[in-house]
Amino acid sequence: MVKHLIRRHAHQMSKNFSSTSLKWGHRPHPFAGLSGVCFLFPILTVPYWLSPLFVLVTFLSIQSDYFHTGKTSIFHGLDRWVATCTTLSLILYGLFTVRAWTVIMLASPPLICYYFSASSAVAHNFEAYVLFHGFWHILGGTSSALLYYIVGLCQENLYTSDISICRPLTHLLYEIFF
């Protein structure tokens, strides 16, 4: 089932770029759509130069999932690409800076919600889609903010090993990029 959803997501990102995956038509729901504002949470913890990325993620999420939900729109494809690239880059960044178990603990809840959201859309279950898609936004924004907060703690304690969730590579990456 996961493989099928990944293949379907890739198809939606390419051949069906502007199409909606929601067959029930335009039914905007505040929880599923406006919860995209939670992708602004990381702005509180990311380096200032990353803030525009999360403004973009938020804008595209709300456009796709609220204003253009169930309708053909370029915002669907843009949202899929930016959200997918941001999610994958956050996971990779996390794996380079903190222990893998920390990344798994932070990434799993929102990804599980996304999985059930996508499954609910395929099953034409609007109520389940709304619930899980809203929690994908809430937990995704919260987990991203927490990851950057933890990375910040690791960077503040570069030369101490007091924080067991930090990878030794953190100080090297910090010196190269910051």
Tab-separated table of N, CA and C in Angstrom:
chain	number	residue	atom	x	y	z
A	1	MET	N	0.814	-1.201	0.000
A	1	MET	CA	0.000	0.000	0.000
A	1	MET	C	0.858	1.265	0.000
A	2	VAL	N	1.953	1.279	0.778
A	2	VAL	CA	2.832	2.444	0.818
A	2	VAL	C	3.461	2.660	-0.556
A	3	LYS	N	3.920	1.562	-1.171
A	3	LYS	CA	4.528	1.656	-2.501
A	3	LYS	C	3.533	2.244	-3.509
A	4	HIS	N	2.298	1.816	-3.425
A	4	HIS	CA	1.260	2.321	-4.318
A	4	HIS	C	1.060	3.825	-4.111
A	5	LEU	N	1.026	4.275	-2.849
A	5	LEU	CA	0.837	5.700	-2.584
A	5	LEU	C	2.028	6.540	-3.036
A	6	ILE	N	3.238	6.000	-2.894
A	6	ILE	CA	4.425	6.721	-3.369
A	6	ILE	C	4.374	6.845	-4.889
A	7	ARG	N	4.017	5.768	-5.557
A	7	ARG	CA	3.900	5.798	-7.021
A	7	ARG	C	2.805	6.779	-7.448
A	8	ARG	N	1.694	6.775	-6.745
A	8	ARG	CA	0.590	7.689	-7.055
A	8	ARG	C	1.012	9.144	-6.829
A	9	HIS	N	1.746	9.386	-5.741
A	9	HIS	CA	2.223	10.739	-5.435
A	9	HIS	C	3.175	11.222	-6.535
A	10	ALA	N	4.086	10.358	-6.969
A	10	ALA	CA	5.020	10.714	-8.046
A	10	ALA	C	4.262	11.015	-9.338
A	11	HIS	N	3.218	10.242	-9.609
A	11	HIS	CA	2.384	10.484	-10.803
A	11	HIS	C	1.681	11.839	-10.688
A	12	GLN	N	1.177	12.156	-9.500
A	12	GLN	CA	0.513	13.443	-9.265
A	12	GLN	C	1.506	14.609	-9.392
A	13	MET	N	2.775	14.367	-9.066
A	13	MET	CA	3.787	15.415	-9.159
A	13	MET	C	4.222	15.673	-10.600
A	14	SER	N	3.995	14.707	-11.475
A	14	SER	CA	4.478	14.848	-12.843
A	14	SER	C	3.336	14.934	-13.856
A	15	LYS	N	2.748	13.829	-14.198
A	15	LYS	CA	1.744	13.804	-15.258
A	15	LYS	C	0.456	14.524	-14.882
A	16	ASN	N	0.092	14.485	-13.621
A	16	ASN	CA	-1.141	15.141	-13.162
A	16	ASN	C	-0.812	16.377	-12.322
A	17	PHE	N	0.151	17.161	-12.777
A	17	PHE	CA	0.696	18.278	-12.007
A	17	PHE	C	-0.382	19.186	-11.422
A	18	SER	N	-1.317	19.622	-12.235
A	18	SER	CA	-2.328	20.588	-11.775
A	18	SER	C	-3.639	19.955	-11.347
A	19	SER	N	-3.744	18.647	-11.483
A	19	SER	CA	-5.020	18.007	-11.168
A	19	SER	C	-5.179	17.814	-9.664
A	20	THR	N	-6.415	17.689	-9.271
A	20	THR	CA	-6.723	17.405	-7.869
A	20	THR	C	-6.797	15.896	-7.679
A	21	SER	N	-6.452	15.449	-6.501
A	21	SER	CA	-6.596	14.024	-6.206
A	21	SER	C	-7.880	13.767	-5.416
A	22	LEU	N	-8.658	14.827	-5.215
A	22	LEU	CA	-9.886	14.732	-4.417
A	22	LEU	C	-11.087	14.673	-5.349
A	23	LYS	N	-11.713	13.535	-5.407
A	23	LYS	CA	-12.799	13.300	-6.359
A	23	LYS	C	-14.150	13.852	-5.901
A	24	TRP	N	-14.227	14.394	-4.695
A	24	TRP	CA	-15.508	14.914	-4.202
A	24	TRP	C	-15.737	16.359	-4.590
A	25	GLY	N	-14.838	16.945	-5.326
A	25	GLY	CA	-15.027	18.314	-5.808
A	25	GLY	C	-14.585	19.350	-4.788
A	26	HIS	N	-14.969	20.588	-5.055
A	26	HIS	CA	-14.540	21.723	-4.232
A	26	HIS	C	-15.338	21.749	-2.923
A	27	ARG	N	-14.725	21.231	-1.864
A	27	ARG	CA	-15.323	21.235	-0.523
A	27	ARG	C	-14.271	21.728	0.468
A	28	PRO	N	-13.987	23.027	0.469
A	28	PRO	CA	-12.951	23.522	1.382
A	28	PRO	C	-13.355	23.318	2.834
A	29	HIS	N	-12.436	22.813	3.615
A	29	HIS	CA	-12.679	22.613	5.038
A	29	HIS	C	-11.580	23.332	5.802
A	30	PRO	N	-11.937	24.184	6.765
A	30	PRO	CA	-10.915	24.962	7.484
A	30	PRO	C	-9.841	24.111	8.153
A	31	PHE	N	-10.207	22.962	8.699
A	31	PHE	CA	-9.208	22.155	9.390
A	31	PHE	C	-8.186	21.580	8.414
A	32	ALA	N	-8.651	21.070	7.283
A	32	ALA	CA	-7.735	20.478	6.301
A	32	ALA	C	-6.944	21.544	5.552
A	33	GLY	N	-7.547	22.690	5.310
A	33	GLY	CA	-6.900	23.706	4.491
A	33	GLY	C	-6.160	24.775	5.261
A	34	LEU	N	-6.849	25.392	6.196
A	34	LEU	CA	-6.239	26.513	6.913
A	34	LEU	C	-5.225	26.072	7.969
A	35	SER	N	-5.236	24.785	8.314
A	35	SER	CA	-4.211	24.280	9.235
A	35	SER	C	-2.824	24.362	8.602
A	36	GLY	N	-2.767	24.616	7.310
A	36	GLY	CA	-1.495	24.819	6.637
A	36	GLY	C	-0.695	25.970	7.226
A	37	VAL	N	-1.363	26.862	7.950
A	37	VAL	CA	-0.668	27.971	8.616
A	37	VAL	C	0.356	27.441	9.630
A	38	CYS	N	0.191	26.206	10.060
A	38	CYS	CA	1.138	25.605	11.016
A	38	CYS	C	2.523	25.431	10.415
A	39	PHE	N	2.635	25.491	9.086
A	39	PHE	CA	3.960	25.418	8.470
A	39	PHE	C	4.756	26.700	8.687
A	40	LEU	N	4.150	27.673	9.353
A	40	LEU	CA	4.894	28.870	9.766
A	40	LEU	C	5.643	28.642	11.085
A	41	PHE	N	5.289	27.603	11.830
A	41	PHE	CA	5.946	27.335	13.116
A	41	PHE	C	7.476	27.304	13.017
A	42	PRO	N	8.048	26.671	11.979
A	42	PRO	CA	9.513	26.613	11.921
A	42	PRO	C	10.189	27.987	11.863
A	43	ILE	N	9.476	29.003	11.454
A	43	ILE	CA	10.076	30.342	11.394
A	43	ILE	C	10.609	30.757	12.762
A	44	LEU	N	10.029	30.211	13.812
A	44	LEU	CA	10.486	30.530	15.167
A	44	LEU	C	11.852	29.922	15.489
A	45	THR	N	12.280	28.905	14.736
A	45	THR	CA	13.500	28.186	15.099
A	45	THR	C	14.532	28.063	13.980
A	46	VAL	N	14.167	28.366	12.739
A	46	VAL	CA	15.117	28.198	11.633
A	46	VAL	C	16.032	29.411	11.517
A	47	PRO	N	17.183	29.242	10.846
A	47	PRO	CA	17.995	30.424	10.528
A	47	PRO	C	17.155	31.395	9.683
A	48	TYR	N	17.377	32.681	9.863
A	48	TYR	CA	16.533	33.696	9.214
A	48	TYR	C	16.427	33.513	7.705
A	49	TRP	N	17.462	33.038	7.066
A	49	TRP	CA	17.455	32.911	5.617
A	49	TRP	C	16.555	31.773	5.120
A	50	LEU	N	16.119	30.895	6.029
A	50	LEU	CA	15.194	29.823	5.657
A	50	LEU	C	13.727	30.212	5.837
A	51	SER	N	13.474	31.304	6.500
A	51	SER	CA	12.091	31.727	6.752
A	51	SER	C	11.249	31.843	5.478
A	52	PRO	N	11.770	32.436	4.380
A	52	PRO	CA	10.946	32.517	3.163
A	52	PRO	C	10.487	31.162	2.630
A	53	LEU	N	11.291	30.126	2.831
A	53	LEU	CA	10.878	28.789	2.395
A	53	LEU	C	9.595	28.373	3.097
A	54	PHE	N	9.518	28.601	4.403
A	54	PHE	CA	8.332	28.168	5.141
A	54	PHE	C	7.134	29.075	4.887
A	55	VAL	N	7.374	30.312	4.512
A	55	VAL	CA	6.280	31.187	4.059
A	55	VAL	C	5.725	30.630	2.744
A	56	LEU	N	6.619	30.228	1.844
A	56	LEU	CA	6.195	29.637	0.575
A	56	LEU	C	5.430	28.336	0.801
A	57	VAL	N	5.950	27.459	1.643
A	57	VAL	CA	5.269	26.188	1.950
A	57	VAL	C	3.858	26.461	2.473
A	58	THR	N	3.745	27.428	3.373
A	58	THR	CA	2.443	27.776	3.959
A	58	THR	C	1.491	28.314	2.900
A	59	PHE	N	1.974	29.244	2.106
A	59	PHE	CA	1.146	29.844	1.044
A	59	PHE	C	0.623	28.778	0.084
A	60	LEU	N	1.513	27.916	-0.405
A	60	LEU	CA	1.103	26.883	-1.358
A	60	LEU	C	0.155	25.876	-0.723
A	61	SER	N	0.406	25.521	0.524
A	61	SER	CA	-0.461	24.576	1.224
A	61	SER	C	-1.889	25.111	1.330
A	62	ILE	N	-2.021	26.349	1.766
A	62	ILE	CA	-3.358	26.938	1.928
A	62	ILE	C	-4.045	27.121	0.580
A	63	GLN	N	-3.278	27.550	-0.430
A	63	GLN	CA	-3.871	27.701	-1.762
A	63	GLN	C	-4.381	26.361	-2.293
A	64	SER	N	-3.552	25.327	-2.170
A	64	SER	CA	-3.906	24.018	-2.702
A	64	SER	C	-5.013	23.338	-1.900
A	65	ASP	N	-4.878	23.370	-0.572
A	65	ASP	CA	-5.760	22.573	0.281
A	65	ASP	C	-7.021	23.301	0.753
A	66	TYR	N	-7.095	24.602	0.517
A	66	TYR	CA	-8.298	25.325	0.938
A	66	TYR	C	-8.957	26.042	-0.241
A	67	PHE	N	-8.254	26.992	-0.829
A	67	PHE	CA	-8.876	27.808	-1.877
A	67	PHE	C	-9.106	27.053	-3.183
A	68	HIS	N	-8.246	26.096	-3.505
A	68	HIS	CA	-8.374	25.378	-4.772
A	68	HIS	C	-8.619	23.885	-4.574
A	69	THR	N	-9.001	23.485	-3.380
A	69	THR	CA	-9.235	22.071	-3.114
A	69	THR	C	-10.334	21.525	-4.039
A	70	GLY	N	-10.083	20.350	-4.575
A	70	GLY	CA	-11.074	19.690	-5.430
A	70	GLY	C	-11.194	20.277	-6.823
A	71	LYS	N	-10.368	21.278	-7.156
A	71	LYS	CA	-10.398	21.904	-8.483
A	71	LYS	C	-9.023	21.780	-9.128
A	72	THR	N	-8.995	21.817	-10.438
A	72	THR	CA	-7.722	21.831	-11.146
A	72	THR	C	-7.034	23.164	-10.894
A	73	SER	N	-5.763	23.104	-10.489
A	73	SER	CA	-5.012	24.321	-10.182
A	73	SER	C	-3.520	24.040	-10.181
A	74	ILE	N	-2.742	24.978	-10.659
A	74	ILE	CA	-1.295	24.862	-10.634
A	74	ILE	C	-0.769	24.764	-9.200
A	75	PHE	N	-1.544	25.276	-8.246
A	75	PHE	CA	-1.112	25.233	-6.849
A	75	PHE	C	-0.951	23.804	-6.324
A	76	HIS	N	-1.706	22.849	-6.881
A	76	HIS	CA	-1.571	21.454	-6.435
A	76	HIS	C	-0.178	20.910	-6.761
A	77	GLY	N	0.251	21.104	-7.983
A	77	GLY	CA	1.574	20.621	-8.378
A	77	GLY	C	2.692	21.331	-7.643
A	78	LEU	N	2.565	22.646	-7.522
A	78	LEU	CA	3.587	23.410	-6.798
A	78	LEU	C	3.660	22.975	-5.337
A	79	ASP	N	2.502	22.787	-4.717
A	79	ASP	CA	2.448	22.334	-3.320
A	79	ASP	C	3.091	20.957	-3.178
A	80	ARG	N	2.776	20.039	-4.078
A	80	ARG	CA	3.351	18.683	-4.002
A	80	ARG	C	4.877	18.729	-4.109
A	81	TRP	N	5.379	19.506	-5.063
A	81	TRP	CA	6.828	19.572	-5.255
A	81	TRP	C	7.528	20.238	-4.079
A	82	VAL	N	7.051	21.386	-3.666
A	82	VAL	CA	7.714	22.112	-2.577
A	82	VAL	C	7.599	21.335	-1.265
A	83	ALA	N	6.426	20.778	-0.977
A	83	ALA	CA	6.251	20.015	0.267
A	83	ALA	C	7.126	18.762	0.272
A	84	THR	N	7.183	18.051	-0.844
A	84	THR	CA	7.989	16.833	-0.925
A	84	THR	C	9.473	17.157	-0.773
A	85	CYS	N	9.947	18.154	-1.509
A	85	CYS	CA	11.368	18.527	-1.421
A	85	CYS	C	11.731	19.040	-0.029
A	86	THR	N	10.845	19.828	0.570
A	86	THR	CA	11.106	20.348	1.913
A	86	THR	C	11.138	19.213	2.932
A	87	THR	N	10.183	18.300	2.848
A	87	THR	CA	10.127	17.174	3.780
A	87	THR	C	11.381	16.308	3.665
A	88	LEU	N	11.751	15.950	2.443
A	88	LEU	CA	12.933	15.113	2.255
A	88	LEU	C	14.204	15.825	2.701
A	89	SER	N	14.316	17.115	2.411
A	89	SER	CA	15.530	17.836	2.819
A	89	SER	C	15.603	17.982	4.339
A	90	LEU	N	14.450	18.165	5.001
A	90	LEU	CA	14.448	18.229	6.465
A	90	LEU	C	14.890	16.899	7.078
A	91	ILE	N	14.411	15.810	6.515
A	91	ILE	CA	14.795	14.492	7.022
A	91	ILE	C	16.298	14.270	6.821
A	92	LEU	N	16.802	14.579	5.645
A	92	LEU	CA	18.243	14.412	5.392
A	92	LEU	C	19.067	15.329	6.288
A	93	TYR	N	18.653	16.571	6.427
A	93	TYR	CA	19.359	17.508	7.298
A	93	TYR	C	19.378	16.982	8.734
A	94	GLY	N	18.240	16.475	9.160
A	94	GLY	CA	18.156	15.906	10.505
A	94	GLY	C	19.084	14.725	10.685
A	95	LEU	N	19.173	13.868	9.678
A	95	LEU	CA	20.037	12.687	9.783
A	95	LEU	C	21.516	13.063	9.856
A	96	PHE	N	21.879	14.220	9.322
A	96	PHE	CA	23.267	14.673	9.394
A	96	PHE	C	23.587	15.397	10.706
A	97	THR	N	22.564	15.837	11.413
A	97	THR	CA	22.831	16.667	12.594
A	97	THR	C	22.417	16.051	13.918
A	98	VAL	N	21.426	15.194	13.913
A	98	VAL	CA	20.985	14.558	15.156
A	98	VAL	C	20.915	13.045	14.936
A	99	ARG	N	20.752	12.328	15.989
A	99	ARG	CA	20.679	10.864	15.905
A	99	ARG	C	19.452	10.439	15.088
A	100	ALA	N	19.579	9.313	14.407
A	100	ALA	CA	18.505	8.819	13.537
A	100	ALA	C	17.203	8.623	14.303
A	101	TRP	N	17.278	8.123	15.533
A	101	TRP	CA	16.046	7.884	16.299
A	101	TRP	C	15.290	9.188	16.539
A	102	THR	N	16.017	10.298	16.670
A	102	THR	CA	15.355	11.593	16.862
A	102	THR	C	14.576	11.980	15.609
A	103	VAL	N	15.196	11.787	14.451
A	103	VAL	CA	14.533	12.102	13.182
A	103	VAL	C	13.309	11.207	12.995
A	104	ILE	N	13.458	9.937	13.306
A	104	ILE	CA	12.329	9.002	13.163
A	104	ILE	C	11.177	9.413	14.083
A	105	MET	N	11.496	9.766	15.318
A	105	MET	CA	10.455	10.179	16.277
A	105	MET	C	9.748	11.450	15.819
A	106	LEU	N	10.477	12.376	15.202
A	106	LEU	CA	9.867	13.631	14.752
A	106	LEU	C	9.146	13.487	13.415
A	107	ALA	N	9.690	12.684	12.514
A	107	ALA	CA	9.110	12.576	11.174
A	107	ALA	C	7.934	11.604	11.094
A	108	SER	N	7.928	10.587	11.927
A	108	SER	CA	6.892	9.549	11.807
A	108	SER	C	5.463	10.048	12.000
A	109	PRO	N	5.143	10.794	13.054
A	109	PRO	CA	3.734	11.190	13.225
A	109	PRO	C	3.154	11.979	12.041
A	110	PRO	N	3.836	13.025	11.537
A	110	PRO	CA	3.230	13.711	10.392
A	110	PRO	C	3.183	12.838	9.137
A	111	LEU	N	4.194	12.010	8.911
A	111	LEU	CA	4.176	11.156	7.717
A	111	LEU	C	3.082	10.099	7.803
A	112	ILE	N	2.824	9.585	8.993
A	112	ILE	CA	1.716	8.639	9.171
A	112	ILE	C	0.387	9.332	8.884
A	113	CYS	N	0.246	10.559	9.361
A	113	CYS	CA	-0.977	11.313	9.074
A	113	CYS	C	-1.124	11.566	7.573
A	114	TYR	N	-0.021	11.888	6.910
A	114	TYR	CA	-0.089	12.101	5.456
A	114	TYR	C	-0.504	10.809	4.753
A	115	TYR	N	0.070	9.706	5.180
A	115	TYR	CA	-0.288	8.411	4.595
A	115	TYR	C	-1.793	8.153	4.719
A	116	PHE	N	-2.343	8.355	5.926
A	116	PHE	CA	-3.779	8.117	6.123
A	116	PHE	C	-4.625	9.164	5.399
A	117	SER	N	-4.117	10.364	5.251
A	117	SER	CA	-4.811	11.389	4.474
A	117	SER	C	-4.924	10.960	3.010
A	118	ALA	N	-3.799	10.532	2.444
A	118	ALA	CA	-3.799	10.089	1.048
A	118	ALA	C	-4.669	8.841	0.867
A	119	SER	N	-4.594	7.918	1.814
A	119	SER	CA	-5.428	6.712	1.742
A	119	SER	C	-6.907	7.063	1.813
A	120	SER	N	-7.241	8.042	2.636
A	120	SER	CA	-8.635	8.471	2.766
A	120	SER	C	-9.125	9.127	1.488
A	121	ALA	N	-8.259	9.868	0.812
A	121	ALA	CA	-8.651	10.478	-0.460
A	121	ALA	C	-8.931	9.401	-1.502
A	122	VAL	N	-8.077	8.379	-1.547
A	122	VAL	CA	-8.277	7.275	-2.489
A	122	VAL	C	-9.586	6.548	-2.183
A	123	ALA	N	-9.900	6.394	-0.899
A	123	ALA	CA	-11.119	5.687	-0.480
A	123	ALA	C	-12.361	6.584	-0.513
A	124	HIS	N	-12.187	7.842	-0.929
A	124	HIS	CA	-13.288	8.822	-0.992
A	124	HIS	C	-13.942	9.044	0.365
A	125	ASN	N	-13.140	9.051	1.426
A	125	ASN	CA	-13.633	9.272	2.784
A	125	ASN	C	-13.267	10.698	3.200
A	126	PHE	N	-14.181	11.632	2.960
A	126	PHE	CA	-13.926	13.056	3.178
A	126	PHE	C	-13.600	13.370	4.636
A	127	GLU	N	-14.365	12.831	5.574
A	127	GLU	CA	-14.159	13.135	6.993
A	127	GLU	C	-12.782	12.681	7.469
A	128	ALA	N	-12.372	11.474	7.081
A	128	ALA	CA	-11.051	10.970	7.473
A	128	ALA	C	-9.950	11.795	6.811
A	129	TYR	N	-10.168	12.171	5.537
A	129	TYR	CA	-9.200	13.005	4.836
A	129	TYR	C	-8.997	14.327	5.584
A	130	VAL	N	-10.077	14.979	5.950
A	130	VAL	CA	-9.999	16.259	6.662
A	130	VAL	C	-9.212	16.100	7.959
A	131	LEU	N	-9.541	15.090	8.739
A	131	LEU	CA	-8.875	14.858	10.007
A	131	LEU	C	-7.371	14.631	9.826
A	132	PHE	N	-7.015	13.672	8.977
A	132	PHE	CA	-5.601	13.325	8.819
A	132	PHE	C	-4.803	14.396	8.080
A	133	HIS	N	-5.427	15.084	7.131
A	133	HIS	CA	-4.689	16.129	6.419
A	133	HIS	C	-4.429	17.326	7.337
A	134	GLY	N	-5.401	17.649	8.163
A	134	GLY	CA	-5.195	18.719	9.139
A	134	GLY	C	-4.075	18.383	10.110
A	135	PHE	N	-4.043	17.138	10.582
A	135	PHE	CA	-2.969	16.733	11.494
A	135	PHE	C	-1.623	16.599	10.793
A	136	TRP	N	-1.622	16.285	9.487
A	136	TRP	CA	-0.378	16.315	8.711
A	136	TRP	C	0.212	17.729	8.781
A	137	HIS	N	-0.613	18.749	8.598
A	137	HIS	CA	-0.137	20.134	8.673
A	137	HIS	C	0.339	20.499	10.083
A	138	ILE	N	-0.475	20.194	11.067
A	138	ILE	CA	-0.157	20.572	12.454
A	138	ILE	C	1.120	19.872	12.925
A	139	LEU	N	1.176	18.561	12.745
A	139	LEU	CA	2.345	17.806	13.204
A	139	LEU	C	3.572	18.061	12.334
A	140	GLY	N	3.356	18.295	11.040
A	140	GLY	CA	4.480	18.607	10.155
A	140	GLY	C	5.147	19.916	10.523
A	141	GLY	N	4.354	20.959	10.764
A	141	GLY	CA	4.919	22.238	11.174
A	141	GLY	C	5.576	22.172	12.535
A	142	THR	N	4.935	21.476	13.456
A	142	THR	CA	5.479	21.338	14.808
A	142	THR	C	6.781	20.529	14.803
A	143	SER	N	6.799	19.412	14.089
A	143	SER	CA	8.003	18.570	14.024
A	143	SER	C	9.162	19.306	13.368
A	144	SER	N	8.867	20.075	12.323
A	144	SER	CA	9.926	20.842	11.655
A	144	SER	C	10.521	21.873	12.603
A	145	ALA	N	9.665	22.561	13.328
A	145	ALA	CA	10.145	23.563	14.289
A	145	ALA	C	10.978	22.891	15.384
A	146	LEU	N	10.509	21.748	15.876
A	146	LEU	CA	11.260	21.026	16.915
A	146	LEU	C	12.612	20.545	16.405
A	147	LEU	N	12.647	20.055	15.170
A	147	LEU	CA	13.915	19.596	14.614
A	147	LEU	C	14.927	20.746	14.572
A	148	TYR	N	14.509	21.893	14.076
A	148	TYR	CA	15.432	23.026	14.009
A	148	TYR	C	15.811	23.535	15.399
A	149	TYR	N	14.903	23.442	16.342
A	149	TYR	CA	15.226	23.835	17.722
A	149	TYR	C	16.310	22.901	18.283
A	150	ILE	N	16.135	21.608	18.081
A	150	ILE	CA	17.108	20.629	18.566
A	150	ILE	C	18.455	20.826	17.879
A	151	VAL	N	18.430	21.055	16.572
A	151	VAL	CA	19.679	21.318	15.849
A	151	VAL	C	20.362	22.553	16.428
A	152	GLY	N	19.583	23.576	16.754
A	152	GLY	CA	20.144	24.778	17.376
A	152	GLY	C	20.817	24.465	18.701
A	153	LEU	N	20.190	23.601	19.495
A	153	LEU	CA	20.814	23.188	20.761
A	153	LEU	C	22.131	22.466	20.510
A	154	CYS	N	22.141	21.625	19.499
A	154	CYS	CA	23.374	20.905	19.176
A	154	CYS	C	24.463	21.878	18.741
A	155	GLN	N	24.083	22.887	17.977
A	155	GLN	CA	25.067	23.858	17.499
A	155	GLN	C	25.567	24.760	18.624
A	156	GLU	N	24.727	25.059	19.598
A	156	GLU	CA	25.147	25.871	20.743
A	156	GLU	C	26.122	25.105	21.631
A	157	ASN	N	26.032	23.799	21.625
A	157	ASN	CA	26.896	22.955	22.445
A	157	ASN	C	27.883	22.204	21.566
A	158	LEU	N	28.506	22.924	20.644
A	158	LEU	CA	29.373	22.302	19.647
A	158	LEU	C	30.470	21.437	20.229
A	159	TYR	N	31.083	21.893	21.279
A	159	TYR	CA	32.266	21.203	21.758
A	159	TYR	C	32.030	20.460	23.069
A	160	THR	N	30.761	20.237	23.373
A	160	THR	CA	30.448	19.417	24.541
A	160	THR	C	29.612	18.244	24.068
A	161	SER	N	29.637	17.201	24.787
A	161	SER	CA	28.842	16.028	24.406
A	161	SER	C	27.710	15.826	25.406
A	162	ASP	N	27.218	16.934	25.956
A	162	ASP	CA	26.151	16.846	26.947
A	162	ASP	C	24.825	16.412	26.346
A	163	ILE	N	24.632	16.676	25.089
A	163	ILE	CA	23.351	16.366	24.467
A	163	ILE	C	23.509	15.080	23.659
A	164	SER	N	22.899	14.011	24.119
A	164	SER	CA	23.097	12.703	23.504
A	164	SER	C	22.376	12.548	22.169
A	165	ILE	N	21.490	13.459	21.812
A	165	ILE	CA	20.787	13.334	20.534
A	165	ILE	C	21.581	13.928	19.385
A	166	CYS	N	22.664	14.655	19.684
A	166	CYS	CA	23.459	15.300	18.641
A	166	CYS	C	24.456	14.318	18.036
A	167	ARG	N	24.654	14.442	16.751
A	167	ARG	CA	25.676	13.648	16.069
A	167	ARG	C	26.987	14.402	16.133
A	168	PRO	N	28.092	13.721	16.210
A	168	PRO	CA	29.390	14.396	16.239
A	168	PRO	C	29.648	15.254	15.003
A	169	LEU	N	28.990	14.934	13.910
A	169	LEU	CA	29.182	15.665	12.662
A	169	LEU	C	28.594	17.078	12.716
A	170	THR	N	27.716	17.332	13.678
A	170	THR	CA	27.031	18.616	13.763
A	170	THR	C	28.008	19.782	13.771
A	171	HIS	N	29.055	19.699	14.569
A	171	HIS	CA	29.981	20.827	14.655
A	171	HIS	C	30.699	21.069	13.328
A	172	LEU	N	31.003	20.007	12.593
A	172	LEU	CA	31.658	20.157	11.302
A	172	LEU	C	30.730	20.846	10.295
A	173	LEU	N	29.487	20.405	10.229
A	173	LEU	CA	28.514	21.029	9.314
A	173	LEU	C	28.292	22.492	9.674
A	174	TYR	N	28.233	22.773	10.962
A	174	TYR	CA	28.027	24.147	11.393
A	174	TYR	C	29.189	25.035	10.931
A	175	GLU	N	30.378	24.544	11.069
A	175	GLU	CA	31.546	25.348	10.684
A	175	GLU	C	31.610	25.549	9.177
A	176	ILE	N	31.141	24.581	8.407
A	176	ILE	CA	31.174	24.701	6.950
A	176	ILE	C	30.098	25.673	6.461
A	177	PHE	N	28.877	25.547	6.965
A	177	PHE	CA	27.750	26.299	6.417
A	177	PHE	C	27.418	27.583	7.153
A	178	PHE	N	27.878	27.755	8.359
A	178	PHE	CA	27.503	28.950	9.102
A	178	PHE	C	28.757	29.642	9.537
